XYZ file of C-alpha atoms in Angstrom:
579
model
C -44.940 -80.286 131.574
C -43.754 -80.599 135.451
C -47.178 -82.420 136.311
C -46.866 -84.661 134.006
C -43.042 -85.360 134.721
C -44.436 -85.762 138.235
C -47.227 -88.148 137.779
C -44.323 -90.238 135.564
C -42.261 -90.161 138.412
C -44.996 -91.500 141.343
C -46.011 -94.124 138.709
C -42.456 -95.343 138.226
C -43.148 -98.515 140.013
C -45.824 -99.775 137.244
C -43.621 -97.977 134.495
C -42.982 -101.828 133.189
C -46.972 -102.366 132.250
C -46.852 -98.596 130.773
C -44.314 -99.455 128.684
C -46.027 -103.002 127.779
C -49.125 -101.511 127.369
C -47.324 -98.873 124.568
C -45.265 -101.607 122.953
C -48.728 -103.514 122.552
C -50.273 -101.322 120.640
C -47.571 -99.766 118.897
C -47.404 -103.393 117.773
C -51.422 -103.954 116.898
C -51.374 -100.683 114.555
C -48.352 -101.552 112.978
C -49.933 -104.555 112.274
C -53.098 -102.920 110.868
C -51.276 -100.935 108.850
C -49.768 -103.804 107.068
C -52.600 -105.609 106.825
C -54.430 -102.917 104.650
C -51.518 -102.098 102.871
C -51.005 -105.361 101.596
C -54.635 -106.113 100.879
C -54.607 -103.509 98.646
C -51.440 -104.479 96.996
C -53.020 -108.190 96.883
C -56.244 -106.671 95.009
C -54.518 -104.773 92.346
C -52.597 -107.629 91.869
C -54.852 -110.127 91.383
C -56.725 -108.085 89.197
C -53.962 -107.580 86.847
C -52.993 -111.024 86.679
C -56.746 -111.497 85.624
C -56.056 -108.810 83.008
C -52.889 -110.134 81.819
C -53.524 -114.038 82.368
C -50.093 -114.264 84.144
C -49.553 -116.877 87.035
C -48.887 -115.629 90.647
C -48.081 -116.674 93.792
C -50.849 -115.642 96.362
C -49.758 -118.289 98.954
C -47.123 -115.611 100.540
C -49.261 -112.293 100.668
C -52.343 -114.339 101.676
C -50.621 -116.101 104.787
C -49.511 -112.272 105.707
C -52.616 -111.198 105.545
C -53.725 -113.899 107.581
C -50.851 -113.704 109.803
C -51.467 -109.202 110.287
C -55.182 -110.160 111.320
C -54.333 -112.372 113.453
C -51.672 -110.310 114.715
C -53.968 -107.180 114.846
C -56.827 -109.106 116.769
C -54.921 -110.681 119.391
C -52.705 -107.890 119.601
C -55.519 -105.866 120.472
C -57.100 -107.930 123.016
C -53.825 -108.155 124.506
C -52.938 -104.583 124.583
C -56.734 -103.691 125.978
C -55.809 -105.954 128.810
C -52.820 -104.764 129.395
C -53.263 -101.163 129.352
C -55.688 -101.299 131.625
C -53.794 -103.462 134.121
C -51.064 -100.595 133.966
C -54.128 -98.230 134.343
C -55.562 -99.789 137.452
C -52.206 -100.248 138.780
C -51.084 -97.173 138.202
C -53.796 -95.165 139.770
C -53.801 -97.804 142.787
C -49.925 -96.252 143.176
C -51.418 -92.722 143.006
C -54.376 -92.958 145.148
C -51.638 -94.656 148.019
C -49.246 -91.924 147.247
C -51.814 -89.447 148.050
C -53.434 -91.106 151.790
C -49.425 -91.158 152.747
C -49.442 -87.532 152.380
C -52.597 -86.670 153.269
C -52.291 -88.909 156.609
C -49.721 -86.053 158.156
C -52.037 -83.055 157.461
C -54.719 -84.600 159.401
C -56.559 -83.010 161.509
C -54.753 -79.829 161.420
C -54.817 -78.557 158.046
C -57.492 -80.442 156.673
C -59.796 -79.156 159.025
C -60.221 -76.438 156.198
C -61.648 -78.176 153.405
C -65.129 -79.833 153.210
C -65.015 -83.397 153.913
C -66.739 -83.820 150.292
C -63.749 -81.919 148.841
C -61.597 -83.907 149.919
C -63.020 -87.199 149.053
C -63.780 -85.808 145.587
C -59.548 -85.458 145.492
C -59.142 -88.690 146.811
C -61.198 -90.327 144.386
C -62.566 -88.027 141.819
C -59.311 -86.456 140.872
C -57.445 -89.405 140.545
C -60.037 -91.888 138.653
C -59.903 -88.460 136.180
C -56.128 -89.243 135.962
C -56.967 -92.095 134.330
C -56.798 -90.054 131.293
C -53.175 -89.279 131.921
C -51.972 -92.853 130.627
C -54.845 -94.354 128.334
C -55.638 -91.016 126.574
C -52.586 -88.743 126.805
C -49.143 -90.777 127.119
C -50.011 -93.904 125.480
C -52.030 -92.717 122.272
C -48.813 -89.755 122.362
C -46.207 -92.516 122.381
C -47.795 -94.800 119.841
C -48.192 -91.663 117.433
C -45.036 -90.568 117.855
C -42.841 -93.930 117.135
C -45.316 -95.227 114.280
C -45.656 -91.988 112.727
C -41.501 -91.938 112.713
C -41.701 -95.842 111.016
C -44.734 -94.781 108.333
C -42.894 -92.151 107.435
C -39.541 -93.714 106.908
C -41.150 -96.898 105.336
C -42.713 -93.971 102.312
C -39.097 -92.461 101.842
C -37.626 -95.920 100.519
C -40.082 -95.660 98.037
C -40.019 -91.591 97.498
C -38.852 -88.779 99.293
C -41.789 -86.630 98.320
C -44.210 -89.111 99.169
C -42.704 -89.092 103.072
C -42.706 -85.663 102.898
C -46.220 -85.590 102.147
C -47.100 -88.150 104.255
C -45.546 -86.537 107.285
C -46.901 -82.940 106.720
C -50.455 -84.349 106.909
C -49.863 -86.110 110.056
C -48.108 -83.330 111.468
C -51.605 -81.043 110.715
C -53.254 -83.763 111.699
C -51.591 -84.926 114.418
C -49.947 -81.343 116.275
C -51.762 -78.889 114.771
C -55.099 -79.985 115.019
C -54.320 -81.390 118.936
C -53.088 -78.346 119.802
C -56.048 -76.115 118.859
C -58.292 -78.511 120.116
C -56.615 -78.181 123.476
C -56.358 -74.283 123.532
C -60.198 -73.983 122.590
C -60.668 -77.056 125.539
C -58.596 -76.329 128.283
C -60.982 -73.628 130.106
C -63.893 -76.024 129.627
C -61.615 -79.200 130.735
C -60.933 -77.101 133.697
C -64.686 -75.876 134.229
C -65.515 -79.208 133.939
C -63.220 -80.539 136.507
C -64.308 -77.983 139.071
C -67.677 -78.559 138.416
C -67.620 -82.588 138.983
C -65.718 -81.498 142.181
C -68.081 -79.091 143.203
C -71.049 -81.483 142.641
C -69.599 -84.513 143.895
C -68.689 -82.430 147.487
C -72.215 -81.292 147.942
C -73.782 -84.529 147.172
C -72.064 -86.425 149.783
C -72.301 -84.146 152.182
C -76.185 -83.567 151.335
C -76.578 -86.952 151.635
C -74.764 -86.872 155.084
C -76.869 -84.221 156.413
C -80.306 -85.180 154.910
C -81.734 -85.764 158.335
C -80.692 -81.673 159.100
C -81.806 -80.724 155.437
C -85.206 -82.203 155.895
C -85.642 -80.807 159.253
C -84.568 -77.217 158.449
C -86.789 -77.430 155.103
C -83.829 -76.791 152.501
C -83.870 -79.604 151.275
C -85.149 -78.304 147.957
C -83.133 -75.427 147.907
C -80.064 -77.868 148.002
C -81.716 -79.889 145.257
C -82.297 -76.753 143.002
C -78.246 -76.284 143.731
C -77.621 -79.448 142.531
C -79.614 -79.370 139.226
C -78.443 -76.417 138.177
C -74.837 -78.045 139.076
C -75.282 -80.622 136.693
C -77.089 -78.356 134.059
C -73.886 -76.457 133.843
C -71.482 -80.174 133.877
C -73.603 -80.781 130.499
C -73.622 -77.400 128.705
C -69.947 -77.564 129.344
C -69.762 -81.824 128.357
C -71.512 -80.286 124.940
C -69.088 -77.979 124.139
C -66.065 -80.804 124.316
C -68.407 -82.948 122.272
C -69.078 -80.632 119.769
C -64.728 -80.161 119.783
C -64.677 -84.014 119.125
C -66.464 -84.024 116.414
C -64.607 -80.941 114.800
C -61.527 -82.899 115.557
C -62.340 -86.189 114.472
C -63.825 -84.964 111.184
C -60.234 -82.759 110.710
C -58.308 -85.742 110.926
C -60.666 -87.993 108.326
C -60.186 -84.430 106.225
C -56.288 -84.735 106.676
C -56.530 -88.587 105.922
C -58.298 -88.056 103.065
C -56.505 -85.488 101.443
C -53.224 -87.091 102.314
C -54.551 -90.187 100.344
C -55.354 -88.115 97.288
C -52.030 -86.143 97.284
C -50.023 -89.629 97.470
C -52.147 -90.704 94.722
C -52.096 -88.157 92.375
C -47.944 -87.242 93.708
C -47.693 -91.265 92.657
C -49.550 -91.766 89.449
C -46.236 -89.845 87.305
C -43.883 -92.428 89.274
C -45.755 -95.153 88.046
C -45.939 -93.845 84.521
C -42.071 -93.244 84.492
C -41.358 -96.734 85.883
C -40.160 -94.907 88.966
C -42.569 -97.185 91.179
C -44.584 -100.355 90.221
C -48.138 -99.982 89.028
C -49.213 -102.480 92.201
C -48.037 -99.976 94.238
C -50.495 -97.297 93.571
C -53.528 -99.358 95.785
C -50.774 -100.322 98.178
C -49.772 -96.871 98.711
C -53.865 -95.672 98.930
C -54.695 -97.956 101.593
C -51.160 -97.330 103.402
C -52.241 -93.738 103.750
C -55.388 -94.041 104.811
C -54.258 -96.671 107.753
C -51.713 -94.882 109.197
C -53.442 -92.031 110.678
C -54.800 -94.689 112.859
C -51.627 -93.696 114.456
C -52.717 -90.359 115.446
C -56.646 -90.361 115.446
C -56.848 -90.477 119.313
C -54.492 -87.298 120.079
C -56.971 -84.771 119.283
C -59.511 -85.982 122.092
C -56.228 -86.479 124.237
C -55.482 -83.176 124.335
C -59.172 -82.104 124.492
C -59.202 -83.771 128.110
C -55.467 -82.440 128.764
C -57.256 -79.472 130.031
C -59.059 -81.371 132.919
C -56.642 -84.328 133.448
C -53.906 -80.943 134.370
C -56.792 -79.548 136.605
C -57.377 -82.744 138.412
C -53.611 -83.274 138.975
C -53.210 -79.614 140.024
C -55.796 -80.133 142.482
C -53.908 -83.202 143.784
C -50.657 -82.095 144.363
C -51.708 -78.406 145.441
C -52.672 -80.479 148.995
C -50.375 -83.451 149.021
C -47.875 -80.459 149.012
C -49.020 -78.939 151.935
C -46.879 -78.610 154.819
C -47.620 -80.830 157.742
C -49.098 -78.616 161.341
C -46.341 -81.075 162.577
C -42.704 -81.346 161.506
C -41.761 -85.538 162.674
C -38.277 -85.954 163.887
C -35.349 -86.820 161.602
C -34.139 -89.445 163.908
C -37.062 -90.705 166.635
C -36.232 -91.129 170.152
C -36.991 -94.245 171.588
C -40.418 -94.268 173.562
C -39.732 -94.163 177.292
C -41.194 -96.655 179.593
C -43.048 -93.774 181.884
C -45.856 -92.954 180.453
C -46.861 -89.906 182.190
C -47.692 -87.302 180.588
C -46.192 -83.473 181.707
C -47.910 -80.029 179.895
C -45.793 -76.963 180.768
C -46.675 -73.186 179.873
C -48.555 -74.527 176.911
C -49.947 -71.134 174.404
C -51.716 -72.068 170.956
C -53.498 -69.805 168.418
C -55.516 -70.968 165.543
C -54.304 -69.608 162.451
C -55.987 -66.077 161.361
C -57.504 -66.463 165.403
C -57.980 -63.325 167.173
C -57.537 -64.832 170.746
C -55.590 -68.022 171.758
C -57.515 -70.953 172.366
C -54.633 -71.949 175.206
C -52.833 -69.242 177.236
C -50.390 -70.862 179.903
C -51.622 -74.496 180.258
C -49.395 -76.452 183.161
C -51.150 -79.639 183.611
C -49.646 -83.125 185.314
C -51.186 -86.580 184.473
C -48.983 -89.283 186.431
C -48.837 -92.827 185.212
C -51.803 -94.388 186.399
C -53.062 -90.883 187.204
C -57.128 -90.107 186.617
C -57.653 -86.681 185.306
C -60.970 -84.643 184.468
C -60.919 -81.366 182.578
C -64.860 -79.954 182.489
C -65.806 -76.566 180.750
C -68.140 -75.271 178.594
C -67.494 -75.614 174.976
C -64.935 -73.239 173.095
C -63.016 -73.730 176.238
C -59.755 -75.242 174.715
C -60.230 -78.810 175.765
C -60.528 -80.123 172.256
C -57.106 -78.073 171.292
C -55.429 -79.457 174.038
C -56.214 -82.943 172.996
C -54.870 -82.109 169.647
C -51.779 -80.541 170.973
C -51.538 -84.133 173.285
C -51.851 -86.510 170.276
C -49.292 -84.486 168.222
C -51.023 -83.910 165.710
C -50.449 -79.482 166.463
C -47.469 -77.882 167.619
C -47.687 -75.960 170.200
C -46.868 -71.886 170.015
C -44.914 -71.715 173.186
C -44.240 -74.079 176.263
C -43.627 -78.274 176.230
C -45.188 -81.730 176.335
C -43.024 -84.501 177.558
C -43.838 -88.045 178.204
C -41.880 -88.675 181.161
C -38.400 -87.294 180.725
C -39.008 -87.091 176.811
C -39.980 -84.478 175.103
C -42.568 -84.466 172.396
C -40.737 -82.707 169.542
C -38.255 -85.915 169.653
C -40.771 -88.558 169.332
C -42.600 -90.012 166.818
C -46.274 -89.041 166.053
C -47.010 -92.401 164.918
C -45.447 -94.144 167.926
C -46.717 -91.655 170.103
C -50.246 -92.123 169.129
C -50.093 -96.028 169.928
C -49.342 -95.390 173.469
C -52.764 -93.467 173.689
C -56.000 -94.763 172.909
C -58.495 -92.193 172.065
C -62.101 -91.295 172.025
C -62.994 -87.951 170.079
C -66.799 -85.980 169.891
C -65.971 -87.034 166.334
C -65.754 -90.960 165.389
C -65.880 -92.365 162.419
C -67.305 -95.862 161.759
C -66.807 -98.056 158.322
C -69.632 -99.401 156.302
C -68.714 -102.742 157.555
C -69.763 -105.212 160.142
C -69.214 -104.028 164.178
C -66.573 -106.866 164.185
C -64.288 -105.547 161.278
C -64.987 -101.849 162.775
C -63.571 -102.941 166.541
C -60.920 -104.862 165.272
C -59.719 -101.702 163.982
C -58.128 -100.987 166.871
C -56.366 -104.791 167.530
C -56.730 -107.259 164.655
C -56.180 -109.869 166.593
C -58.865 -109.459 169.304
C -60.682 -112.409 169.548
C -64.957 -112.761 170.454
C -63.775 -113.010 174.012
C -61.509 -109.829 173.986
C -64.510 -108.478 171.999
C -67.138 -109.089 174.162
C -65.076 -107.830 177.254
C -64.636 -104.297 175.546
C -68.118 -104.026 174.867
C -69.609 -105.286 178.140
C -67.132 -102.164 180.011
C -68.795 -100.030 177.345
C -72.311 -101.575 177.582
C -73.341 -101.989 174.035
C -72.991 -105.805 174.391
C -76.290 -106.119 175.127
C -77.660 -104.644 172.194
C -74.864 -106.471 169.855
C -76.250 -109.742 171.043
C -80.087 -108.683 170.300
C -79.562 -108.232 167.045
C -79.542 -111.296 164.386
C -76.169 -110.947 163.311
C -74.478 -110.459 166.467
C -70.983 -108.925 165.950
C -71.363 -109.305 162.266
C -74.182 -106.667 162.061
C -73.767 -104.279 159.063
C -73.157 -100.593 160.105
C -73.796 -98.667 157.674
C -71.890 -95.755 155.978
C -70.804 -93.690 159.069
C -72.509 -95.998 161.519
C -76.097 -94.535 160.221
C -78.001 -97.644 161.698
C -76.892 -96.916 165.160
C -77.925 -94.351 167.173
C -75.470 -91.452 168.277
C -75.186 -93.421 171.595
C -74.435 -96.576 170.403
C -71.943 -95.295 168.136
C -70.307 -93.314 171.211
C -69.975 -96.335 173.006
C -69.107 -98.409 170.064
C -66.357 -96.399 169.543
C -65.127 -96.516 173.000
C -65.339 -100.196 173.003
C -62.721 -100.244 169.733
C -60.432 -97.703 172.250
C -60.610 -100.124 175.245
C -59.724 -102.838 172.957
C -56.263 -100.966 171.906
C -55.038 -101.779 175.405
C -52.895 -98.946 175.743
C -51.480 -97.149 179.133
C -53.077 -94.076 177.961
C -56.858 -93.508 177.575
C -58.474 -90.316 176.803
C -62.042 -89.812 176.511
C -63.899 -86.632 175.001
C -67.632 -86.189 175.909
C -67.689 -90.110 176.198
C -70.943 -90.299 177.829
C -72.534 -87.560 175.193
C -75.972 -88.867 173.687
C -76.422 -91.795 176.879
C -79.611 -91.786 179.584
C -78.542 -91.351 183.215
C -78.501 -94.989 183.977
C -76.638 -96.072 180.768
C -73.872 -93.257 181.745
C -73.282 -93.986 185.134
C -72.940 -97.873 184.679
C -70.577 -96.884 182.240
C -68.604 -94.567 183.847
C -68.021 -97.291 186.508
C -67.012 -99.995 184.032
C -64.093 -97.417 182.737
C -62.883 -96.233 186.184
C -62.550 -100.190 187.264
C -61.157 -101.312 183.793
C -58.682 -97.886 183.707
C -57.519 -99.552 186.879
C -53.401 -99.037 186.544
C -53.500 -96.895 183.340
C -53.786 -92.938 182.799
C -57.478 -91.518 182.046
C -57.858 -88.343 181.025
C -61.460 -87.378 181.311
C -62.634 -84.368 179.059
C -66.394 -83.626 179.389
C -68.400 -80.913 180.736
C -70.498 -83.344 182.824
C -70.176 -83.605 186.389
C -71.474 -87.349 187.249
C -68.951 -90.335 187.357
C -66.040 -87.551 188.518
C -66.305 -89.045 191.889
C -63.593 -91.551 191.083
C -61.192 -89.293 189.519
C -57.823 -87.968 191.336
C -58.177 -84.268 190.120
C -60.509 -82.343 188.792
C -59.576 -79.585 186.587
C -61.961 -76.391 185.307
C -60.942 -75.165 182.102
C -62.148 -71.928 180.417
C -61.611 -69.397 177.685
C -57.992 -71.591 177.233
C -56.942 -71.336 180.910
C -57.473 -73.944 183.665
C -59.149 -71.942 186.470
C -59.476 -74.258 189.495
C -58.369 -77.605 190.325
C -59.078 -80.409 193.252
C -61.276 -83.456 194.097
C -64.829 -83.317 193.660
C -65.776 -83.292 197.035
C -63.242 -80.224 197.470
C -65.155 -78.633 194.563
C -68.041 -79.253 195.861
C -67.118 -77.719 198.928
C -65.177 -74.441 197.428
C -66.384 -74.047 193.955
C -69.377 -71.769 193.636
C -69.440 -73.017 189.917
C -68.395 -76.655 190.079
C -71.517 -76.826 193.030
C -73.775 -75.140 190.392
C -73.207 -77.378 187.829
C -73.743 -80.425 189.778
C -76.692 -78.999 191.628
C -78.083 -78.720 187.669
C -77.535 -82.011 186.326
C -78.935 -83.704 188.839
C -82.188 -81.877 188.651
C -82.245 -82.785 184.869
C -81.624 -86.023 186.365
C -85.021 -86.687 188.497
């Protein structure tokens, strides 16, 4: 009952079209109802006055028949329409109320679930929700105020027939729902984390088919698959089979609630205690007004998986954010140097610290490099600089400020980034650069791409800047897509540029020409260089080696050079794989 109070209160906004939507078809069926009920009192009476040869007036009850078909078609085109209006819109409002609270736990937390996973929650889940309104609240809210109107409408005629009338949609209409839904709910719920399962490893098989291929397991993961989607329909044949068990109960209940009114009504009529027309009236009555609750039974079949979906939902928009914001935001300061003192951080469940005692000074308009080998703590220093970790012990300030008071969001648009990690849009390279400043125009463009040197190969191709990229970039190569993405950071314009493995993937030429364009285009801003490469570090103002979390040795490169054993080593290397 509390998830479903919740997902009432994030769809508040769109409760107007619920409401519509309910009023709509509470409308339609009433309408239905009347329609057969007075057909069948129309019948018997025209066949009587055929009997008896007595005159009658058909004008009124055939203009209300007319009138509830009418009523009942356009009634039901409009509440079709509108329910699913209040459907769309009201999943729209879940789907954004999920991103804003999944946008705080990134990367941090959701660095623990599968990248599938979590697109299975952000879509999956809550297209299953769906369920929530058109098959659970609305059918529930229709049943409930008709089956209150039926039922008083039958006790101005007779008591016993109401009662009769609402103990057979009670069976009907609880009874039968609520078995349904305790012999569905662990199939609902299988089949919920079954569809989630399958939908995470087929995105991320198709992601890594290139890998799958290579490695030959390509069939094992296709085996996985089909026996993933065996199971989804042994369990999709058990909830069928429930459907029809439930839909033939409530024709059994309709049926036999017909008969008793019939036979509790034929004595009434021979005492004079109800009109003989009102024996087909009261037939046809019956039988259309467990219209009212024919759809609860497969509502509650699907309650199982509709609570499963929202479970999964809110058990991660709940999550705490790796970062607690500010109540009140300081003001971003002018200086936008950047000071690390003392800095310790431990990954969760880690048995070492990835930073131990980090003191680091970038000055505004300062070049940095940090180089060492992987695992060394770079990456979890970059985190720790973009706010989106905290750090165990010891400060980050930018200038006088200190981190904890500012906002991560403001924060983050003082510093344009470049991660190992970039994603790219299935959209053109235009909409993907722009990205990072909507209102760059082709000149602003073409100067961000020219620094990174993919302009080149933008202009070869026959759609220029409108080329199509493909789902995560797939029709570049991992080059191209490096540099693209540094091309969308240069065109952020901020005083702050960080770079991770930017020249990862790129020839020797390709990397030193580009290296150059960033040192002269970084003229007047910060850089902070994190790479384990050695060429281009000529131009920076300190170099810093980093390992197992601790920086070891800092200088120029030419003091490196000259009094780093390691530093010489490594340069000494890459130049050899150089020639």
């Amino acid at each position: 009952m509390k998830l479903i109070l919740r997902l009432l209160r994030i769809v508040h906004p769109v409760m107007g079209w619920l409401l519509l939507g309910g009023l709509l078809a509470f409308v339609t069926l009433l309408a239905n109802v009347t329609l057969m009920a007075i057909s069948g009192w129309f019948i018997a009476a025209m066949a009587m006055a055929g009997v008896t040869n007595l005159a009658i007036n058909y004008f009124t009850p055939a203009a209300v028949i007319r009138s509830c078909a009418i009523l009942r078609t356009a009634g039901r085109y409009a509440e079709r329409l509108v329910t699913h209006e209040a459907t769309l819109r009201s999943l729209s409002t879940l789907r954004v109320w999920f991103y804003q609270r999944l946008e705080p736990l990134a990367p941090a937390l959701l660095d623990h679930y599968r990248s599938g996973d979590l697109l299975s929650r952000l879509r999956g889940d809550i297209d299953t929700l769906d369920h929530f309104y058109l098959r659970l609240l609305l059918p529930t809210m229709v049943a409930f105020a008709s089956t209150l109107v039926l039922v008083i409408f039958l006790a101005w005629y007779s008591p016993l027939l109401a009662l009769i009338e609402a103990a057979m949609l009670g069976l009907a209409g609880v009874v039968v729902p609520l078995v349904m839904n305790h012999l569905a709910a662990p199939t609902g719920r299988e089949i919920n984390t079954i569809n989630s399962e399958l939908r995470a490893t087929l995105v991320e098989d198709l992601q890594g088919m290139g890998e799958l291929l290579i490695d030959g397991a390509d069939q094992r993961h296709a085996e996985h698959i089909e026996q993933l989607s065996e199971n989804l329909a042994a369990a999709q044949t058990r909830i069928s089979r429930l459907n029809g068990i439930s839909q033939g109960s409530v024709v059994l209940f309709a049926n036999l609630a017909m008969w008793l009114i019939t036979l509790s009504a034929i004595p009434m009529v021979r005492t004079g205690e109800l009109p003989p027309l009102s024996l087909a009236m009261l037939a046809l009555f019956t039988l259309a007004s467990f219209e009212a609750i024919a759809p609860l039974p497969a509502a509650f079949q699907n309650l199982g998986e509709t609570l499963a979906a929202a479970r999964r939902i809110f058990t991660l928009a709940d999550a705490p954010a790796a970062v607690e914001e500010p109540a009140t935001p300081t003001v971003l300061p002018q200086d936008s140097s950047l000071v690390l003192r003392d800095l310790h951080y431990t990954y969760p469940g880690a048995g070492s610290p990835a930073l131990q005692g980090v003191n680091l000074d970038l000055p505004a308009g300062g070049r940095l490099a940090l180089i060492g080998p992987s695992g060394g703590g770079k990456t979890t220093l970059l985190q720790l600089l973009l706010k989106f970790r905290s750090p165990d012990q010891g400060s980050i300030s930018l200038g006088d400020t200190p981190y904890g008071s500012l906002s991560g969001d403001a924060l983050r648009r003082r510093i344009a980034v470049v991660t190992q990690y970039n994603h790219l849009f299935n959209a053109s390279i235009r909409e993907n650069l722009q990205l990072a400043n909507p209102e760059a125009d082709q000149s602003a463009l073409e100067r961000a791409c020219r620094v990174a040197m993919i302009h080149d190969f933008i202009s070869a191709q026959p759609a220029g800047y409108d080329t199509q990229v493909g789902e995560l970039g797939l029709r570049l190569s991992g080059g191209q897509l490096r540099r693209l993405a540094i091309a969308r950071a240069l065109l952020k314009d901020a005083p702050i540029l960080i770079l991770d493995e930017p020249t990862e993937g790129l020839d020797a030429h390709t990397e030193a020409g580009m290296m150059r364009n960033i040192l002269q285009w970084s003229e007047g801003r910060s850089l902070l260089l994190v790479t384990h490469r050695i060429r281009g570090l000529e131009g920076m103002d300190q170099i810093i080696m980093m390992r197992e979390g601790s920086l070891v040795e800092g200088g120029t490169h030419e003091g490196l050079l000259m009094g780093n054993q390691t530093y010489r080593q490594l340069y000494q290397q890459q130049q050899m794989l150089e020639l």
